[in-house]
mmCIF file of C-alpha atoms in Angstrom:
data_model
loop_
_atom_site.group_PDB
_atom_site.id
_atom_site.type_symbol
_atom_site.label_atom_id
_atom_site.label_comp_id
_atom_site.label_asym_id
_atom_site.label_seq_id
_atom_site.Cartn_x
_atom_site.Cartn_y
_atom_site.Cartn_z
ATOM 1 C CA MET A 2 0.000 0.000 0.000
ATOM 2 C CA GLY A 3 2.817 2.399 0.933
ATOM 3 C CA GLU A 4 4.474 1.871 -2.445
ATOM 4 C CA ASP A 5 1.195 2.580 -4.253
ATOM 5 C CA ILE A 6 0.773 5.820 -2.343
ATOM 6 C CA GLU A 7 4.339 6.877 -3.132
ATOM 7 C CA GLN A 8 3.897 6.070 -6.829
ATOM 8 C CA ARG A 9 0.684 8.106 -6.972
ATOM 9 C CA SER A 10 2.394 10.946 -5.125
ATOM 10 C CA THR A 11 5.240 11.218 -7.644
ATOM 11 C CA ALA A 12 2.735 11.069 -10.520
ATOM 12 C CA ARG A 13 0.918 14.193 -9.385
ATOM 13 C CA VAL A 14 1.479 17.415 -11.269
ATOM 14 C CA ARG A 15 3.155 20.341 -9.514
ATOM 15 C CA PHE A 16 2.443 23.980 -10.318
ATOM 16 C CA PRO A 17 5.616 26.085 -10.031
ATOM 17 C CA GLY A 18 4.935 29.756 -9.398
ATOM 18 C CA ILE A 19 1.156 29.317 -9.594
ATOM 19 C CA SER A 20 -0.799 32.439 -8.755
ATOM 20 C CA PRO A 21 -3.727 31.968 -6.378
ATOM 21 C CA ARG A 22 -5.779 33.745 -9.027
ATOM 22 C CA ALA A 23 -5.621 30.511 -11.011
ATOM 23 C CA TYR A 24 -8.025 28.762 -8.659
ATOM 24 C CA GLU A 25 -9.631 31.485 -6.556
ATOM 25 C CA HIS A 26 -13.416 31.554 -6.707
ATOM 26 C CA PRO A 27 -14.560 34.834 -8.309
ATOM 27 C CA VAL A 28 -16.910 35.760 -5.461
ATOM 28 C CA ASP A 29 -14.012 35.312 -3.019
ATOM 29 C CA ARG A 30 -11.832 37.742 -4.991
ATOM 30 C CA GLY A 31 -14.714 40.153 -5.498
ATOM 31 C CA ALA A 32 -15.692 40.184 -1.828
ATOM 32 C CA LEU A 33 -12.099 40.765 -0.752
ATOM 33 C CA ALA A 34 -11.667 43.549 -3.304
ATOM 34 C CA VAL A 35 -14.741 45.332 -1.941
ATOM 35 C CA LEU A 36 -13.575 44.783 1.637
ATOM 36 C CA ARG A 37 -10.198 46.326 0.862
ATOM 37 C CA ALA A 38 -11.871 49.283 -0.874
ATOM 38 C CA VAL A 39 -13.885 50.315 2.185
ATOM 39 C CA PRO A 40 -12.377 53.583 3.459
ATOM 40 C CA GLY A 41 -10.435 53.191 6.691
ATOM 41 C CA ILE A 42 -10.632 49.404 6.763
ATOM 42 C CA GLY A 43 -6.846 49.078 6.562
ATOM 43 C CA PRO A 44 -6.091 51.030 9.753
ATOM 44 C CA VAL A 45 -8.900 49.230 11.598
ATOM 45 C CA LEU A 46 -7.578 45.796 10.647
ATOM 46 C CA GLN A 47 -4.012 46.799 11.456
ATOM 47 C CA ALA A 48 -5.083 48.093 14.870
ATOM 48 C CA VAL A 49 -6.846 44.834 15.673
ATOM 49 C CA ALA A 50 -3.864 42.838 14.438
ATOM 50 C CA GLY A 51 -1.482 44.901 16.540
ATOM 51 C CA ALA A 52 -3.506 44.406 19.714
ATOM 52 C CA PHE A 53 -2.518 40.729 19.851
ATOM 53 C CA THR A 54 0.812 38.980 19.502
ATOM 54 C CA GLU A 55 1.076 36.316 16.832
ATOM 55 C CA ARG A 56 3.885 34.665 18.774
ATOM 56 C CA GLY A 57 1.490 34.162 21.663
ATOM 57 C CA GLU A 58 -1.028 32.361 19.444
ATOM 58 C CA ARG A 59 1.618 30.041 18.060
ATOM 59 C CA LEU A 60 2.981 29.367 21.541
ATOM 60 C CA VAL A 61 -0.464 28.244 22.688
ATOM 61 C CA TYR A 62 -0.515 25.546 20.016
ATOM 62 C CA LEU A 63 3.141 24.711 20.604
ATOM 63 C CA ALA A 64 2.336 24.041 24.260
ATOM 64 C CA SER A 65 -1.014 22.265 23.838
ATOM 65 C CA SER A 66 -0.845 20.403 20.496
ATOM 66 C CA ILE A 67 1.400 18.037 18.540
ATOM 67 C CA ARG A 68 3.683 19.770 16.066
ATOM 68 C CA VAL A 69 3.929 17.625 12.957
ATOM 69 C CA GLY A 70 7.403 16.672 11.778
ATOM 70 C CA PRO A 71 9.555 13.723 10.693
ATOM 71 C CA LYS A 72 9.275 12.186 14.177
ATOM 72 C CA GLN A 73 5.695 13.226 14.994
ATOM 73 C CA TYR A 74 2.896 12.225 12.644
ATOM 74 C CA PRO A 75 5.421 11.597 9.816
ATOM 75 C CA ARG A 76 2.597 10.621 7.449
ATOM 76 C CA LEU A 77 1.021 14.053 7.905
ATOM 77 C CA ASP A 78 4.426 15.684 7.573
ATOM 78 C CA ARG A 79 4.902 14.068 4.172
ATOM 79 C CA LEU A 80 1.516 15.394 3.095
ATOM 80 C CA ARG A 81 2.415 18.837 4.441
ATOM 81 C CA LEU A 82 5.612 18.941 2.380
ATOM 82 C CA GLU A 83 3.940 17.415 -0.678
ATOM 83 C CA THR A 84 1.010 19.828 -0.820
ATOM 84 C CA ALA A 85 3.300 22.807 -0.224
ATOM 85 C CA ALA A 86 5.472 21.647 -3.127
ATOM 86 C CA THR A 87 2.430 21.127 -5.355
ATOM 87 C CA LEU A 88 1.271 24.717 -4.873
ATOM 88 C CA ASP A 89 4.836 26.070 -4.568
ATOM 89 C CA VAL A 90 4.253 27.438 -1.055
ATOM 90 C CA ASP A 91 7.523 28.602 0.500
ATOM 91 C CA PRO A 92 8.295 28.710 3.362
ATOM 92 C CA VAL A 93 6.295 25.621 4.275
ATOM 93 C CA PRO A 94 3.926 26.473 7.154
ATOM 94 C CA GLU A 95 4.031 24.546 10.403
ATOM 95 C CA LEU A 96 1.284 22.010 11.049
ATOM 96 C CA PHE A 97 -0.200 21.164 14.450
ATOM 97 C CA VAL A 98 -2.662 18.466 15.509
ATOM 98 C CA ARG A 99 -5.011 19.523 18.310
ATOM 99 C CA ARG A 100 -7.125 17.236 20.489
ATOM 100 C CA ASP A 101 -10.711 17.896 19.465
ATOM 101 C CA PRO A 102 -13.286 15.296 18.382
ATOM 102 C CA VAL A 103 -14.962 17.793 16.018
ATOM 103 C CA PRO A 104 -13.481 17.464 12.497
ATOM 104 C CA ASN A 105 -11.994 20.823 11.596
ATOM 105 C CA ALA A 106 -8.952 22.591 10.207
ATOM 106 C CA VAL A 107 -7.855 26.212 10.380
ATOM 107 C CA THR A 108 -5.011 28.389 9.155
ATOM 108 C CA LEU A 109 -3.910 31.198 11.465
ATOM 109 C CA GLY A 110 -1.142 33.752 11.656
ATOM 110 C CA ILE A 111 -0.267 37.045 10.036
ATOM 111 C CA ASP A 112 3.466 37.060 9.318
ATOM 112 C CA LYS A 113 4.056 33.288 9.520
ATOM 113 C CA PRO A 114 0.789 31.374 8.963
ATOM 114 C CA PHE A 115 0.447 27.918 10.487
ATOM 115 C CA ILE A 116 -2.120 25.146 10.055
ATOM 116 C CA VAL A 117 -4.061 23.319 12.752
ATOM 117 C CA LEU A 118 -5.907 20.019 12.250
ATOM 118 C CA THR A 119 -8.145 18.461 14.873
ATOM 119 C CA THR A 120 -7.820 14.811 15.851
ATOM 120 C CA GLY A 121 -11.427 14.401 14.723
ATOM 121 C CA LEU A 122 -10.447 15.327 11.162
ATOM 122 C CA VAL A 123 -7.339 13.137 11.158
ATOM 123 C CA ASP A 124 -9.388 10.154 12.369
ATOM 124 C CA LEU A 125 -12.179 10.789 9.872
ATOM 125 C CA LEU A 126 -10.341 11.105 6.558
ATOM 126 C CA ASP A 127 -8.331 8.616 4.535
ATOM 127 C CA GLN A 128 -4.917 9.399 2.981
ATOM 128 C CA ASP A 129 -6.308 11.269 -0.017
ATOM 129 C CA GLY A 130 -8.878 12.997 2.161
ATOM 130 C CA LEU A 131 -6.098 14.342 4.372
ATOM 131 C CA ARG A 132 -4.148 15.379 1.275
ATOM 132 C CA PHE A 133 -7.234 17.277 0.128
ATOM 133 C CA ALA A 134 -7.734 18.885 3.574
ATOM 134 C CA ILE A 135 -4.103 19.951 4.012
ATOM 135 C CA GLY A 136 -4.012 21.198 0.403
ATOM 136 C CA HIS A 137 -7.148 23.201 1.193
ATOM 137 C CA GLU A 138 -5.307 24.892 4.074
ATOM 138 C CA MET A 139 -2.245 25.505 1.870
ATOM 139 C CA GLY A 140 -4.637 27.369 -0.416
ATOM 140 C CA HIS A 141 -5.530 29.658 2.488
ATOM 141 C CA VAL A 142 -1.816 30.323 3.014
ATOM 142 C CA LEU A 143 -1.085 31.033 -0.653
ATOM 143 C CA SER A 144 -4.120 33.296 -1.047
ATOM 144 C CA GLY A 145 -3.263 35.306 2.066
ATOM 145 C CA HIS A 146 -6.511 34.394 3.827
ATOM 146 C CA ALA A 147 -4.772 33.726 7.148
ATOM 147 C CA LEU A 148 -4.442 37.460 7.849
ATOM 148 C CA TYR A 149 -8.165 38.161 7.668
ATOM 149 C CA ARG A 150 -9.115 34.837 9.278
ATOM 150 C CA THR A 151 -6.886 35.652 12.262
ATOM 151 C CA ILE A 152 -8.366 39.129 12.552
ATOM 152 C CA LEU A 153 -11.884 37.673 12.348
ATOM 153 C CA GLN A 154 -11.068 35.334 15.219
ATOM 154 C CA ARG A 155 -9.645 38.198 17.251
ATOM 155 C CA LEU A 156 -12.679 40.384 16.609
ATOM 156 C CA MET A 157 -14.935 37.574 17.788
ATOM 157 C CA GLN A 158 -12.954 37.547 21.031
ATOM 158 C CA VAL A 159 -13.122 41.335 21.338
ATOM 159 C CA GLN A 160 -16.891 41.547 20.842
ATOM 160 C CA TYR A 161 -17.607 39.805 24.138
ATOM 161 C CA GLY A 162 -15.745 42.536 26.000
ATOM 162 C CA LEU A 163 -17.864 45.203 24.313
ATOM 163 C CA GLY A 164 -21.238 43.725 25.200
ATOM 164 C CA TRP A 165 -21.840 46.446 27.765
ATOM 165 C CA MET A 166 -21.304 49.176 25.123
ATOM 166 C CA PRO A 167 -24.037 48.897 22.462
ATOM 167 C CA VAL A 168 -22.386 51.189 19.902
ATOM 168 C CA GLY A 169 -19.052 49.420 20.063
ATOM 169 C CA TYR A 170 -20.709 46.016 20.053
ATOM 170 C CA TRP A 171 -22.756 46.605 16.943
ATOM 171 C CA ALA A 172 -19.830 48.193 15.108
ATOM 172 C CA ILE A 173 -17.758 45.093 15.802
ATOM 173 C CA ARG A 174 -20.675 42.858 14.791
ATOM 174 C CA ALA A 175 -20.931 44.640 11.429
ATOM 175 C CA VAL A 176 -17.249 44.057 10.670
ATOM 176 C CA ILE A 177 -17.520 40.422 11.809
ATOM 177 C CA ALA A 178 -20.522 39.885 9.540
ATOM 178 C CA ALA A 179 -18.653 41.305 6.526
ATOM 179 C CA LEU A 180 -15.555 39.239 7.234
ATOM 180 C CA GLY A 181 -17.664 36.138 7.884
ATOM 181 C CA GLU A 182 -19.468 36.404 4.554
ATOM 182 C CA TRP A 183 -16.157 36.803 2.752
ATOM 183 C CA TYR A 184 -14.577 33.893 4.634
ATOM 184 C CA ARG A 185 -17.373 31.511 3.630
ATOM 185 C CA LYS A 186 -16.477 32.301 0.014
ATOM 186 C CA THR A 187 -12.799 31.522 0.663
ATOM 187 C CA GLU A 188 -13.786 27.949 1.506
ATOM 188 C CA LEU A 189 -14.957 27.496 -2.084
ATOM 189 C CA THR A 190 -11.594 28.823 -3.263
ATOM 190 C CA CYS A 191 -9.575 26.526 -1.049
ATOM 191 C CA ASP A 192 -11.588 23.435 -1.913
ATOM 192 C CA ARG A 193 -10.217 24.065 -5.400
ATOM 193 C CA ALA A 194 -6.684 24.292 -3.994
ATOM 194 C CA GLY A 195 -7.274 20.996 -2.209
ATOM 195 C CA LEU A 196 -8.397 19.421 -5.482
ATOM 196 C CA LEU A 197 -5.250 20.666 -7.223
ATOM 197 C CA CYS A 198 -3.234 18.881 -4.541
ATOM 198 C CA VAL A 199 -5.103 15.569 -4.601
ATOM 199 C CA GLN A 200 -5.914 15.721 -8.352
ATOM 200 C CA ASP A 201 -8.825 13.339 -7.916
ATOM 201 C CA PRO A 202 -12.368 14.795 -7.858
ATOM 202 C CA ALA A 203 -13.676 11.563 -6.289
ATOM 203 C CA ALA A 204 -11.313 12.026 -3.331
ATOM 204 C CA GLY A 205 -12.595 15.549 -2.772
ATOM 205 C CA LEU A 206 -16.152 14.275 -2.938
ATOM 206 C CA ARG A 207 -15.397 11.528 -0.410
ATOM 207 C CA ALA A 208 -13.989 14.130 1.975
ATOM 208 C CA HIS A 209 -17.170 16.210 1.708
ATOM 209 C CA VAL A 210 -19.316 13.111 2.226
ATOM 210 C CA ALA A 211 -17.309 12.234 5.334
ATOM 211 C CA MET A 212 -17.645 15.769 6.710
ATOM 212 C CA ALA A 213 -21.395 15.649 6.118
ATOM 213 C CA GLY A 214 -21.845 12.450 8.120
ATOM 214 C CA GLY A 215 -20.507 9.595 6.040
ATOM 215 C CA MET A 216 -19.037 6.931 8.329
ATOM 216 C CA ASP A 217 -19.027 3.887 6.073
ATOM 217 C CA LEU A 218 -18.668 5.290 2.560
ATOM 218 C CA SER A 219 -19.770 1.966 1.071
ATOM 219 C CA GLU A 220 -23.236 2.816 2.390
ATOM 220 C CA VAL A 221 -23.368 6.280 0.810
ATOM 221 C CA ASP A 222 -24.233 6.813 -2.841
ATOM 222 C CA THR A 223 -22.299 9.863 -4.040
ATOM 223 C CA ALA A 224 -24.752 10.583 -6.870
ATOM 224 C CA GLU A 225 -27.599 10.675 -4.361
ATOM 225 C CA PHE A 226 -25.492 12.857 -2.073
ATOM 226 C CA LEU A 227 -25.031 15.396 -4.866
ATOM 227 C CA ASN A 228 -28.746 15.166 -5.571
ATOM 228 C CA GLN A 229 -29.278 16.561 -2.068
ATOM 229 C CA ALA A 230 -27.581 19.764 -3.246
ATOM 230 C CA ARG A 231 -30.000 20.030 -6.149
ATOM 231 C CA GLU A 232 -32.952 19.420 -3.839
ATOM 232 C CA TYR A 233 -31.644 22.063 -1.427
ATOM 233 C CA ASP A 234 -31.460 24.544 -4.276
ATOM 234 C CA ARG A 235 -34.864 23.568 -5.671
ATOM 235 C CA VAL A 236 -37.096 24.906 -2.872
ATOM 236 C CA GLU A 237 -40.310 26.400 -4.193
ATOM 237 C CA ASP A 238 -41.386 28.560 -1.279
ATOM 238 C CA VAL A 239 -39.652 31.892 -0.644
ATOM 239 C CA ARG A 240 -40.071 31.218 3.090
ATOM 240 C CA ASP A 241 -37.629 28.341 2.707
ATOM 241 C CA SER A 242 -35.234 30.690 0.938
ATOM 242 C CA VAL A 243 -35.335 33.106 3.863
ATOM 243 C CA LEU A 244 -34.791 30.241 6.293
ATOM 244 C CA LYS A 245 -31.722 29.194 4.308
ATOM 245 C CA LEU A 246 -30.280 32.689 4.639
ATOM 246 C CA ILE A 247 -30.976 32.784 8.376
ATOM 247 C CA ARG A 248 -29.405 29.382 8.940
ATOM 248 C CA THR A 249 -26.264 29.970 6.891
ATOM 249 C CA TRP A 250 -25.477 33.539 8.018
ATOM 250 C CA PRO A 251 -23.725 32.608 11.292
ATOM 251 C CA LEU A 252 -21.785 29.680 9.789
ATOM 252 C CA THR A 253 -18.038 29.837 9.126
ATOM 253 C CA HIS A 254 -18.217 27.337 6.238
ATOM 254 C CA PRO A 255 -20.678 26.766 3.393
ATOM 255 C CA LEU A 256 -22.907 23.722 3.845
ATOM 256 C CA ALA A 257 -21.315 20.377 2.979
ATOM 257 C CA VAL A 258 -23.525 19.342 0.061
ATOM 258 C CA VAL A 259 -23.330 22.836 -1.434
ATOM 259 C CA ARG A 260 -19.521 22.801 -1.227
ATOM 260 C CA ALA A 261 -19.391 19.336 -2.776
ATOM 261 C CA ALA A 262 -21.577 20.286 -5.732
ATOM 262 C CA GLU A 263 -19.635 23.514 -6.296
ATOM 263 C CA LEU A 264 -16.301 21.690 -6.357
ATOM 264 C CA GLN A 265 -17.532 18.949 -8.689
ATOM 265 C CA ARG A 266 -18.730 21.605 -11.141
ATOM 266 C CA TRP A 267 -15.264 23.168 -11.149
ATOM 267 C CA ALA A 268 -13.611 19.742 -11.495
ATOM 268 C CA ALA A 269 -15.607 19.243 -14.712
ATOM 269 C CA SER A 270 -14.613 22.641 -16.098
ATOM 270 C CA GLY A 271 -12.050 23.497 -18.727
ATOM 271 C CA GLU A 272 -10.415 25.847 -16.246
ATOM 272 C CA TYR A 273 -9.405 22.950 -13.984
ATOM 273 C CA ARG A 274 -8.158 20.837 -16.901
ATOM 274 C CA ALA A 275 -6.085 23.746 -18.221
ATOM 275 C CA ILE A 276 -4.297 24.141 -14.886
ATOM 276 C CA LEU A 277 -3.404 20.443 -14.888
ATOM 277 C CA THR A 278 -1.761 20.880 -18.291
ATOM 278 C CA GLY A 279 0.323 23.811 -17.052
ATOM 279 C CA GLU A 280 -1.822 26.639 -18.399
ATOM 280 C CA TYR A 281 -2.288 28.924 -15.396
ATOM 281 C CA PRO A 282 -1.354 32.480 -14.326
ATOM 282 C CA ARG A 283 1.986 32.893 -12.555
ATOM 283 C CA ARG A 284 2.659 34.998 -9.484
ATOM 284 C CA GLU A 285 5.367 36.878 -11.339
ATOM 285 C CA ASP A 286 2.717 38.214 -13.706
ATOM 286 C CA ASP A 287 0.298 39.407 -11.008
ATOM 287 C CA ARG A 288 -0.361 43.147 -11.051
ATOM 288 C CA PRO A 289 -2.347 44.087 -7.911
ATOM 289 C CA THR A 290 -3.033 47.636 -9.053
ATOM 290 C CA SER A 291 -5.023 46.444 -12.074
ATOM 291 C CA THR A 292 -7.056 43.616 -10.583
ATOM 292 C CA PHE A 293 -9.802 45.457 -8.687
ATOM 293 C CA THR A 294 -12.160 46.012 -11.617
ATOM 294 C CA GLU A 295 -11.423 42.561 -13.028
ATOM 295 C CA ASP A 296 -12.219 40.913 -9.685
ATOM 296 C CA ILE A 297 -15.485 42.816 -9.308
ATOM 297 C CA LYS A 298 -16.597 41.973 -12.837
ATOM 298 C CA ALA A 299 -15.729 38.300 -12.331
ATOM 299 C CA ALA A 300 -17.722 38.253 -9.076
ATOM 300 C CA ALA A 301 -20.658 39.897 -10.825
ATOM 301 C CA ARG A 302 -20.632 37.261 -13.563
ATOM 302 C CA SER A 303 -20.470 34.500 -10.974
ATOM 303 C CA TYR A 304 -23.426 35.892 -9.013
ATOM 304 C CA LYS A 305 -25.469 36.225 -12.186
ATOM 305 C CA GLU A 306 -24.626 32.725 -13.403
ATOM 306 C CA SER A 307 -25.513 31.230 -10.016
ATOM 307 C CA ALA A 308 -28.796 33.092 -9.940
ATOM 308 C CA ALA A 309 -29.650 32.074 -13.497
ATOM 309 C CA GLN A 310 -28.961 28.396 -12.788
ATOM 310 C CA SER A 311 -30.692 28.316 -9.421
ATOM 311 C CA GLU A 312 -34.292 27.257 -8.934
ATOM 312 C CA ASP A 313 -34.465 29.048 -5.592
ATOM 313 C CA PRO A 314 -37.222 31.710 -5.846
ATOM 314 C CA LEU A 315 -35.262 34.212 -3.765
ATOM 315 C CA MET A 316 -32.225 33.781 -6.009
ATOM 316 C CA LYS A 317 -34.429 34.601 -8.969
ATOM 317 C CA VAL A 318 -35.485 37.803 -7.238
ATOM 318 C CA PHE A 319 -31.783 38.607 -6.789
ATOM 319 C CA ASN A 320 -30.936 37.815 -10.386
ATOM 320 C CA GLU A 321 -29.439 41.276 -10.828
ATOM 321 C CA LEU A 322 -27.307 41.010 -7.698
ATOM 322 C CA GLY A 323 -24.129 40.692 -9.707
ATOM 323 C CA GLY A 324 -24.710 44.025 -11.396
ATOM 324 C CA VAL A 325 -25.621 45.659 -8.100
ATOM 325 C CA VAL A 326 -22.422 44.406 -6.462
ATOM 326 C CA ALA A 327 -20.279 45.586 -9.332
ATOM 327 C CA GLY A 328 -21.954 49.004 -9.427
ATOM 328 C CA ALA A 329 -21.666 49.538 -5.704
ATOM 329 C CA ALA A 330 -18.022 48.535 -5.652
ATOM 330 C CA ASP A 331 -17.182 50.823 -8.565
ATOM 331 C CA LYS A 332 -18.834 53.713 -6.715
ATOM 332 C CA VAL A 333 -16.762 53.012 -3.608
ATOM 333 C CA ARG A 334 -13.658 52.795 -5.765
ATOM 334 C CA SER A 335 -14.295 56.033 -7.633
ATOM 335 C CA LYS A 336 -15.355 57.982 -4.548
ATOM 336 C CA PHE A 337 -12.457 57.120 -2.316
ATOM 337 C CA GLY A 338 -9.759 56.563 -4.909
ATOM 338 C CA GLY A 339 -7.798 53.569 -6.025
ATOM 339 C CA ASN A 340 -4.690 54.362 -4.004
ATOM 340 C CA GLN A 341 -6.467 54.138 -0.688
ATOM 341 C CA ALA A 342 -7.868 50.734 -1.561
ATOM 342 C CA GLU A 343 -4.421 49.425 -2.442
ATOM 343 C CA GLN A 344 -2.871 50.891 0.724
ATOM 344 C CA SER A 345 -5.455 49.143 2.875
ATOM 345 C CA SER A 346 -4.509 45.749 1.436
#
């Protein structure tokens, strides 16, 4: 078995110099572009970041978790090095395993991001599932999500201390809500990064099935599982649409069947196949000063395509949401100037 795994590992394609723009979901890029364009957001985020020490956060995990390496969880260490090499992530982030029965993974840190897996996730997933999960987290590192994810976590800690001050509390809640909505979109992005690392859509699907409740995968029909996503989208009563919004708003991740269906659509796309053949944008060609409008337009197209394909009645009402988002973002951009938006990033 070990030899088979090693042979499959060496057969996987690597992507030297790949830009995160190659796999980033358009609504992720669009939401982040709008977030960065909000006047004053840069100083606010920097102030929150400066109020905590990153070294302290890492030390907590160093003292309470298992740091993965050649002598500790060597199998995970090989996957850590492999997925970093696949996406050309350098330096390779540290990986910790934390005792927690709830399957989860998170990437934290501002200057030196690090990855944390729970024991529940390690126990749940097979070899390719773990490759997919660690590759997912490497996507967060490469895309720079760890900065905003860390700040979101810190803001959630801060809000409890402001409960006695209504104005401060609601201001913090507004920022948390904006960051939370953006972060849910990053999960769609990083599922794609995970797929680029495992290079097997079935493995990604198995990981989503396991996260949704699959214990014995021989008893779960993946086609029927994906059909659940279509049924979820096919509600006929607008009251169900509102309930979906209410239920998903406080979540940190998109729902499992929705994520699975989204990733399988991308796996079947020409975009994914082109990356595997070496046709992808390189980091050396990225030009941050010219991407704002492109990101907003791409997000608008994605919103419109999702609305057009959806059978959800509320999504049909919001069929012009893409245009609204693009128009609003352009107004923010033109009013406050492009330089300020770039400085805040």
